[in-house]
Short mmCIF file of C-alpha atoms in Angstrom, two decimals:
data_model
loop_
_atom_site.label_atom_id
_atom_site.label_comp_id
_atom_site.label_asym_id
_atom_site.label_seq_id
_atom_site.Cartn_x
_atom_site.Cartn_y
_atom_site.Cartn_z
CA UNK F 1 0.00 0.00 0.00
CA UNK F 2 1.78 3.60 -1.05
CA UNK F 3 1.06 6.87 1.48
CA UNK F 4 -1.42 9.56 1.06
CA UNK F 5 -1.33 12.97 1.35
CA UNK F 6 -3.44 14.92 4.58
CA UNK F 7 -4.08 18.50 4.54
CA UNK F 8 -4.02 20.68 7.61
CA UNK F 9 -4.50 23.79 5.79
CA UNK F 10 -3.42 26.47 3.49
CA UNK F 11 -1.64 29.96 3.34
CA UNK F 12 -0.12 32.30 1.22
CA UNK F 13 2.60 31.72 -0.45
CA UNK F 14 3.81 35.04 -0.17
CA UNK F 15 3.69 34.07 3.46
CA UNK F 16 5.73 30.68 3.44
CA UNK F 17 9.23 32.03 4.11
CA UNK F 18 7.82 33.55 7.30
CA UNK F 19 7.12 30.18 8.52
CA UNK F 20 11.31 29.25 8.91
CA UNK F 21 12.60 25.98 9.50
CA UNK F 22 8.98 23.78 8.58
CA UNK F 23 8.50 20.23 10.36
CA UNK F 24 5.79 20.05 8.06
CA UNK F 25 5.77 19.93 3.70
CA UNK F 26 4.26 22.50 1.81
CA UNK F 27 3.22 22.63 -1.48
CA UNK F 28 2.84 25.69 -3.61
CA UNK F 29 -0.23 25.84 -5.92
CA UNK F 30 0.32 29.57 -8.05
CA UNK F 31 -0.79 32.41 -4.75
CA UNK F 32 -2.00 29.50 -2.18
CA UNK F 33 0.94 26.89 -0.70
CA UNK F 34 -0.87 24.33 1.13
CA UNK F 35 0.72 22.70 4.28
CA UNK F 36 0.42 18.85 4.11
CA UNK F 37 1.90 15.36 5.69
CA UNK F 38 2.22 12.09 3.96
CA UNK F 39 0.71 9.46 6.26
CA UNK F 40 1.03 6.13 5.95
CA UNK F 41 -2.42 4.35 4.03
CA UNK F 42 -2.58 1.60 6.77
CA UNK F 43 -3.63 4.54 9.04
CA UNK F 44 -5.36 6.45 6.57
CA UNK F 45 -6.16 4.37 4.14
CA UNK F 46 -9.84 3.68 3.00
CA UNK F 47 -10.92 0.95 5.72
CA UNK F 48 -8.14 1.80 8.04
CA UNK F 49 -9.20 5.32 8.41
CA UNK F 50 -12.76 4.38 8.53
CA UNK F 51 -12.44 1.96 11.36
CA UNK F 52 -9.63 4.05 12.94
CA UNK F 53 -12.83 7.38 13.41
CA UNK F 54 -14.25 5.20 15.71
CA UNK F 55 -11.23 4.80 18.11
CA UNK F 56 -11.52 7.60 20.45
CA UNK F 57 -7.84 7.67 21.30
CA UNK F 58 -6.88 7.73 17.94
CA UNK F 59 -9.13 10.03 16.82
CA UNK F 60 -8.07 12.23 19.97
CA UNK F 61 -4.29 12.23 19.39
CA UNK F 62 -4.63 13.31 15.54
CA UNK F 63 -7.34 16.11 16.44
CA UNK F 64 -4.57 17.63 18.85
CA UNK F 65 -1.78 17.08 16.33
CA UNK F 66 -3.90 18.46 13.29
CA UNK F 67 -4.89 21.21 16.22
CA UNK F 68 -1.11 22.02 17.30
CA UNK F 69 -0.18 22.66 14.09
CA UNK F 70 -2.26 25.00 12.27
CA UNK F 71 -2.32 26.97 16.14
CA UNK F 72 1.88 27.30 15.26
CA UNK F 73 1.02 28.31 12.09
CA UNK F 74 -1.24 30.66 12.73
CA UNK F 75 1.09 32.22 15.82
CA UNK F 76 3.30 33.13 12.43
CA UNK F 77 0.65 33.86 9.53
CA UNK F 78 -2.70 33.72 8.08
CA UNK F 79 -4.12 30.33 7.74
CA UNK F 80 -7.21 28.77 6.31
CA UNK F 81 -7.68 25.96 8.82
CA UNK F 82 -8.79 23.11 7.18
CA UNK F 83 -11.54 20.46 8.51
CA UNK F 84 -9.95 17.31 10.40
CA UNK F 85 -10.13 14.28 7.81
CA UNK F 86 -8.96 15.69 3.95
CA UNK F 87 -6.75 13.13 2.84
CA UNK F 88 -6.17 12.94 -0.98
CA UNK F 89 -5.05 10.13 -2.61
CA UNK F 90 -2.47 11.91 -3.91
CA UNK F 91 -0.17 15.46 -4.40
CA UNK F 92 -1.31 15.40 -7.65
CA UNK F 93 -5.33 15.05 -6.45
CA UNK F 94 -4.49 17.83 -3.81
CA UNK F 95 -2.96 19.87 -6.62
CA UNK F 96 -6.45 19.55 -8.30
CA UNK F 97 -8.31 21.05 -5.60
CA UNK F 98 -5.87 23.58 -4.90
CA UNK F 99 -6.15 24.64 -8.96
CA UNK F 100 -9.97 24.50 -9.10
CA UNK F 101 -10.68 26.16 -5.88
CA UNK F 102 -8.30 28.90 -6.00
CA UNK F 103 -10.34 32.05 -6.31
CA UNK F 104 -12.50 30.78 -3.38
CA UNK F 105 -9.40 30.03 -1.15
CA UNK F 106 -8.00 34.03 -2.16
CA UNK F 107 -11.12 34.78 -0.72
CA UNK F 108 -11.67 33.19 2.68
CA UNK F 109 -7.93 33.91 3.39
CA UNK F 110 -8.80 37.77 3.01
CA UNK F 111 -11.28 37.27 5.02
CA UNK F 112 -9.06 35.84 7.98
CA UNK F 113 -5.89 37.99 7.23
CA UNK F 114 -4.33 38.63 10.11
CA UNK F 115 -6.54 38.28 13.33
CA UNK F 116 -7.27 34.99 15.32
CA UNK F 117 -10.24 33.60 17.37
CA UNK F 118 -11.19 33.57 20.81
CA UNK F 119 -13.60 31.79 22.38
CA UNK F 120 -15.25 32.78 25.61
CA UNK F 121 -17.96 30.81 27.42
CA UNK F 122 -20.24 32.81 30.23
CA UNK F 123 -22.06 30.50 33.03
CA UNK F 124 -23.22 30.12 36.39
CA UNK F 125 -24.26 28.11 39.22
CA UNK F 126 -28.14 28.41 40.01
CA UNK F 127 -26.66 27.28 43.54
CA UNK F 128 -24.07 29.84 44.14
CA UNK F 129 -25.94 32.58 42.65
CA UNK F 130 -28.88 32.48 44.70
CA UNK F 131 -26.27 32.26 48.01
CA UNK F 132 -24.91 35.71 46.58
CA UNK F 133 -27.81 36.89 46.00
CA UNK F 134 -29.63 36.11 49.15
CA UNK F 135 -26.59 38.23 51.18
CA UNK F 136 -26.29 40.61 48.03
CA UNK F 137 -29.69 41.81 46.60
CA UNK F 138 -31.58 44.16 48.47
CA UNK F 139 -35.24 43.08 47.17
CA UNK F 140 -33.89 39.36 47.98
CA UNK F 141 -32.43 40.03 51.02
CA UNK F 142 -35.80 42.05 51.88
CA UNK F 143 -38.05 38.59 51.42
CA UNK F 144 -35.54 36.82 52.69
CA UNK F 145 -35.91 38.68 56.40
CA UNK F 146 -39.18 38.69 56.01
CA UNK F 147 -39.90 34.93 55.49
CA UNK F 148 -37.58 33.96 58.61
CA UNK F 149 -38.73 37.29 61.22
CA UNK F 150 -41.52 38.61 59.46
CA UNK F 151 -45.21 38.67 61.41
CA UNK F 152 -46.83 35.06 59.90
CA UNK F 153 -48.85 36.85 57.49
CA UNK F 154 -45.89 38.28 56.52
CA UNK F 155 -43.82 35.23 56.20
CA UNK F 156 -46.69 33.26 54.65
CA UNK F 157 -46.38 36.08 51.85
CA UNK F 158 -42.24 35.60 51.66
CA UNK F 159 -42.03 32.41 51.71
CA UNK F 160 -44.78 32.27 48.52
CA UNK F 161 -42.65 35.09 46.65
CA UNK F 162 -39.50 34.26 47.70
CA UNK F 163 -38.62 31.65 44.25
CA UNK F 164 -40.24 34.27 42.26
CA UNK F 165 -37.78 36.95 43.56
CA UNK F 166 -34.66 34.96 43.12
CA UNK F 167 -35.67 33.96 39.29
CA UNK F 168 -36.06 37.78 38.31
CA UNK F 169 -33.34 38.47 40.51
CA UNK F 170 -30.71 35.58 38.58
CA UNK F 171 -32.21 36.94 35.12
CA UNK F 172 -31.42 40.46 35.94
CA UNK F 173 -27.57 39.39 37.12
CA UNK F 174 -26.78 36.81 34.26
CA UNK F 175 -28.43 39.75 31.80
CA UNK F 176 -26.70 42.76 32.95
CA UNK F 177 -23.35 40.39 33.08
CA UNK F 178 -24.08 38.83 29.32
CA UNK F 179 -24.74 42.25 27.85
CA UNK F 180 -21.65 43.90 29.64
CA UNK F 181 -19.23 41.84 28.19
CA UNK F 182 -21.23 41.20 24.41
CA UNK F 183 -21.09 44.40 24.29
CA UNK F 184 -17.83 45.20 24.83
CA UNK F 185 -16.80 42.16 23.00
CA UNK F 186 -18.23 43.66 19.73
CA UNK F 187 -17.08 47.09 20.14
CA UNK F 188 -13.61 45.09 20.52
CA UNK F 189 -13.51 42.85 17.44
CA UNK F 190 -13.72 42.80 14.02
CA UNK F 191 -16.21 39.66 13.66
CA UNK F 192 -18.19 37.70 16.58
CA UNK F 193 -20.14 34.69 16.67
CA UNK F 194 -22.67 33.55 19.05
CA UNK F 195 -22.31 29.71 18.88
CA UNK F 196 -24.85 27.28 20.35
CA UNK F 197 -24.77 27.23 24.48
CA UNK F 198 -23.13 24.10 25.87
CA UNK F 199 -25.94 21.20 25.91
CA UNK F 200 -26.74 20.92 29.66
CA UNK F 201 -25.60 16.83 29.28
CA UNK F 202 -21.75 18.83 28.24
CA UNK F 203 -22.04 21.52 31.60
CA UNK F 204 -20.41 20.41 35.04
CA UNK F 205 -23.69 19.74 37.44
CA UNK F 206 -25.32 22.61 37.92
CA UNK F 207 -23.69 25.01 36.01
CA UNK F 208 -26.14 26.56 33.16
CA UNK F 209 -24.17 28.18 30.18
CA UNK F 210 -25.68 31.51 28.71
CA UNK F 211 -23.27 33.10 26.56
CA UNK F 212 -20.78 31.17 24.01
CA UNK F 213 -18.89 33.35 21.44
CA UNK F 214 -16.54 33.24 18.90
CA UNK F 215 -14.58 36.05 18.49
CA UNK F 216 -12.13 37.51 15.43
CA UNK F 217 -9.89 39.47 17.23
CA UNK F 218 -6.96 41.65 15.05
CA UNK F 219 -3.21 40.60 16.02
CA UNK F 220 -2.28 42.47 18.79
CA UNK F 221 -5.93 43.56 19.61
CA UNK F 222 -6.29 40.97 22.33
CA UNK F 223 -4.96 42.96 25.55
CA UNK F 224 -7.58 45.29 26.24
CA UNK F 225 -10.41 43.01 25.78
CA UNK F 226 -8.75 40.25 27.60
CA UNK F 227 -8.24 42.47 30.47
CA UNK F 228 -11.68 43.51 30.57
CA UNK F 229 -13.13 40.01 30.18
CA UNK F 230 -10.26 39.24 32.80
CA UNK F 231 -11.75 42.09 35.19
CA UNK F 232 -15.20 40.73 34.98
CA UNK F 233 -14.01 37.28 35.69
CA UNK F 234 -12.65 38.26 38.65
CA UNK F 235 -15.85 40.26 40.15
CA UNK F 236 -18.16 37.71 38.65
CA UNK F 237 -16.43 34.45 40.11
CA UNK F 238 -17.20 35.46 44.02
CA UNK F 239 -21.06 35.63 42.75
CA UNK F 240 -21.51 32.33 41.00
CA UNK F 241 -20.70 32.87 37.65
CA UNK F 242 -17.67 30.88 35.58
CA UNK F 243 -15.94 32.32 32.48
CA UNK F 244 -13.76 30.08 29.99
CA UNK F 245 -12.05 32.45 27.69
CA UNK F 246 -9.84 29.97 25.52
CA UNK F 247 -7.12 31.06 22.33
CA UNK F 248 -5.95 32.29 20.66
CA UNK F 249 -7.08 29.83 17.75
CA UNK F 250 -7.11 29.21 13.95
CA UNK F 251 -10.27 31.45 12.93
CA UNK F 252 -11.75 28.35 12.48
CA UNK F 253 -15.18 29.95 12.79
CA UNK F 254 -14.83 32.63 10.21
CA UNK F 255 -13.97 30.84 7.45
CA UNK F 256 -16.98 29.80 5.26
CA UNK F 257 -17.43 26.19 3.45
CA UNK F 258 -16.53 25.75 0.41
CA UNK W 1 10.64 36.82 21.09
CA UNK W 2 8.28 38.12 18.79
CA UNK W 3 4.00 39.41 19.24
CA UNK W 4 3.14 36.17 18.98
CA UNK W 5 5.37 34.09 20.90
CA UNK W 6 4.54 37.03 23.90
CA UNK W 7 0.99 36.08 23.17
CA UNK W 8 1.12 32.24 23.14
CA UNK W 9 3.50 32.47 26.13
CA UNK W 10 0.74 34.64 27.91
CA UNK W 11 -2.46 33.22 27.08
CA UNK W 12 -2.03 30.09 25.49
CA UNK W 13 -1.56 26.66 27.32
CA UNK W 14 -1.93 23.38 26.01
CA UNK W 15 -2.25 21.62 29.05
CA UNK W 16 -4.74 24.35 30.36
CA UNK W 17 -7.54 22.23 31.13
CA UNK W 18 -9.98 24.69 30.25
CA UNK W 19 -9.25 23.39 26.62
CA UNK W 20 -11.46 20.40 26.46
CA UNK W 21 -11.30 18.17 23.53
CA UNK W 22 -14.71 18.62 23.06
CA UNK W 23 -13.91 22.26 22.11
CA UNK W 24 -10.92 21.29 19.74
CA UNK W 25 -12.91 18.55 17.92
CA UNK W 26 -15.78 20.30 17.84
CA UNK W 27 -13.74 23.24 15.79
CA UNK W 28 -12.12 20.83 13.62
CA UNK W 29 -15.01 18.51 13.21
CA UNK W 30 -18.18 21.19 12.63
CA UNK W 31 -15.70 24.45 11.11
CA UNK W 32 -12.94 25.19 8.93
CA UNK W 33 -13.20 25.03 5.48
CA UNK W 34 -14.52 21.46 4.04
CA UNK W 35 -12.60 20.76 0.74
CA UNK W 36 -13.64 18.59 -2.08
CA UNK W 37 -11.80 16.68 -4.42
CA UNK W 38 -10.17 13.38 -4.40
CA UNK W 39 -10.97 12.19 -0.90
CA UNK W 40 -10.06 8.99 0.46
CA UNK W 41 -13.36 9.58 2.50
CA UNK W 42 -15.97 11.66 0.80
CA UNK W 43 -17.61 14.73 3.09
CA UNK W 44 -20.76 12.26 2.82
CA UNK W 45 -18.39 9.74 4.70
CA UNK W 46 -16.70 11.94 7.05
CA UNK W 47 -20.05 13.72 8.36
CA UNK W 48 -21.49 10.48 8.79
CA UNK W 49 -18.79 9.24 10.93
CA UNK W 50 -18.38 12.18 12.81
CA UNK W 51 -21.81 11.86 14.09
CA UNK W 52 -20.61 8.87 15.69
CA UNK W 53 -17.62 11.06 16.90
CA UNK W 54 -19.63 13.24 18.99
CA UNK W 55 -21.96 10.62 20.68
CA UNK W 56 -18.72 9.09 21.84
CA UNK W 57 -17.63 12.61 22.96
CA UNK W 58 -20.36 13.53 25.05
CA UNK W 59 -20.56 10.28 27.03
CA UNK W 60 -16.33 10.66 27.40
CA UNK W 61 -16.76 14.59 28.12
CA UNK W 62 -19.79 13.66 30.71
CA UNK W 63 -18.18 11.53 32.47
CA UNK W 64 -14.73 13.82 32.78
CA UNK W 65 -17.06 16.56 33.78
CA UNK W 66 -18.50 14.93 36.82
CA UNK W 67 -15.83 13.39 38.29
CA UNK W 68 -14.43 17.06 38.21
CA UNK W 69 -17.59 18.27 39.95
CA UNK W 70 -16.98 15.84 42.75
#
């Protein structure tokens, strides 16, 4: 069985030198080099590659490889990450591609020139929250007196509102957190995308995500939003929320399908 | 040191477990660009297959999850 050929992605090749001494082949298709292994077809092949997707470990170890690499690339240049999986049969299929898709490739590495992605996930404990808010929140503290010292009409009546309370109370917090840093995010970057919240089956117990976004962040640009975002993380952590801010990646959510 | 290297230095760890696999597969897996051409596994293939990917994930992510909760 000969070797294939699997694509991690694609820059320009006015950008190659930049990358210096390359652990990795590249191969230069007119304005677009693409950045490429040959793997052996036992592991890649057909039926080995099929049968290999559903080895978790395996799939794991190349997902972090294919991963690693196109993050060191893009520490250096503009890349167009590629999806996990393009093996051609050969340079000269990947050559093909390259030819008949170069316009579209220009394209989607304009789009991505020079900025990376961030990724920042916003959520909170139901738990915590209501703790802080029950030694925090004036209208929650209020009930909250009232349903333990109150008169017993009075503490009839807390006791009944009290859930109530702590639900508008939550919403108000988690919105007036969400919007703060959305906001800011936006004003901060030059593309954003809000990505489907974390299933609840994916959160730690208990924890409810509310805000998951990409964001396309300009070289350089990151500081001053990363020490806001930092500055809200630390506030918001005593009070039961969580923030994941993970990156710099590949703009892997900015570039469109072919 | 160059920008970058300052940048990855500062903000980017690999071992930062913050970086679930779930995040990095589901990048690689569900974005970047899909290309065509003379695939040992069509997209038709591959999306199929990935499906089966992410059911794995979730139980393998679930179960990570919780025994950091405890």
């Amino acid at each position: 069985m000969g070797d294939v050929v699997y694509l991690y992605g694609l820059v320009k090749s006015a950008d190659v030198e930049k990358l210096g001494n390359l652990t990795y082949s590249t191969f230069q298709s007119g304005n677009i080099t693409a950045v490429y292994s040959i793997e052996d077809s036992k592991e890649f092949g057909f039926d080995a590659f099929k049968s290999n997707l559903k080895n978790m470990a395996w799939v794991e170890e190349k997902v972090i490889k294919h991963n690693q690499l196109l993050s060191d690339l893009a520490f250096v240049v503009t890349v167009l990450p590629v999806k996990f999986g393009a093996v051609y049969t050969s340079l000269k299929a990947m050559q093909a591609t390259l030819i008949s898709s170069q316009e579209l490739f220009n394209e989607q590495l304009e789009r991505v020139n020079n900025g990376l992605e961030w990724g920042f996930k916003l959520s909170y404990s139901n738990e915590l929250l209501t703790t802080y808010l029950m030694h925090n929140d004036d209208e929650v503290k209020h009930h909250n007196e009232l349903s333990l010292n109150g008169t017993s009409g009075q503490r009839f009546l807390a006791k009944k509102k009290i859930d109530t309370v702590i639900k508008a109370a939550i919403k108000r917090e988690v919105n007036l957190l969400r919007n703060s840093i959305y906001e800011y995010s936006l004003q901060h970057s030059k593309n954003h995308k809000i990505l489907p919240n974390t299933s609840k089956e994916l959160s730690t117990k208990g924890w409810i995500n509310v805000l998951n976004l990409a964001l396309f962040i300009g070289r350089g640009e990151h500081k001053q939003i990363m020490l806001f975002i930092e500055g809200e993380i630390k506030e918001a952590n005593d009070c039961g929320f969580r923030m994941e801010l993970t990156g710099p990646w590949p703009a892997y959510n900015f570039v469109a399908d072919e | 040191m160059n920008e970058h290297e300052n940048l990855l230095f500062e903000e980017y760890d690999p071992e930062d477990d913050k970086i679930l696999l779930s995040e990095v597969l589901d990048k690689l897996l569900n974005t970047g660009v899909t290309i065509n051409g003379d695939l040992i596994l069509g997209i038709a293939d591959m999306d199929l297959l990935y499906c089966g990917i992410r059911v794995l994930l979730t139980s393998v992510d679930k179960l990570r999850e919780e025994s950091k909760g405890e």
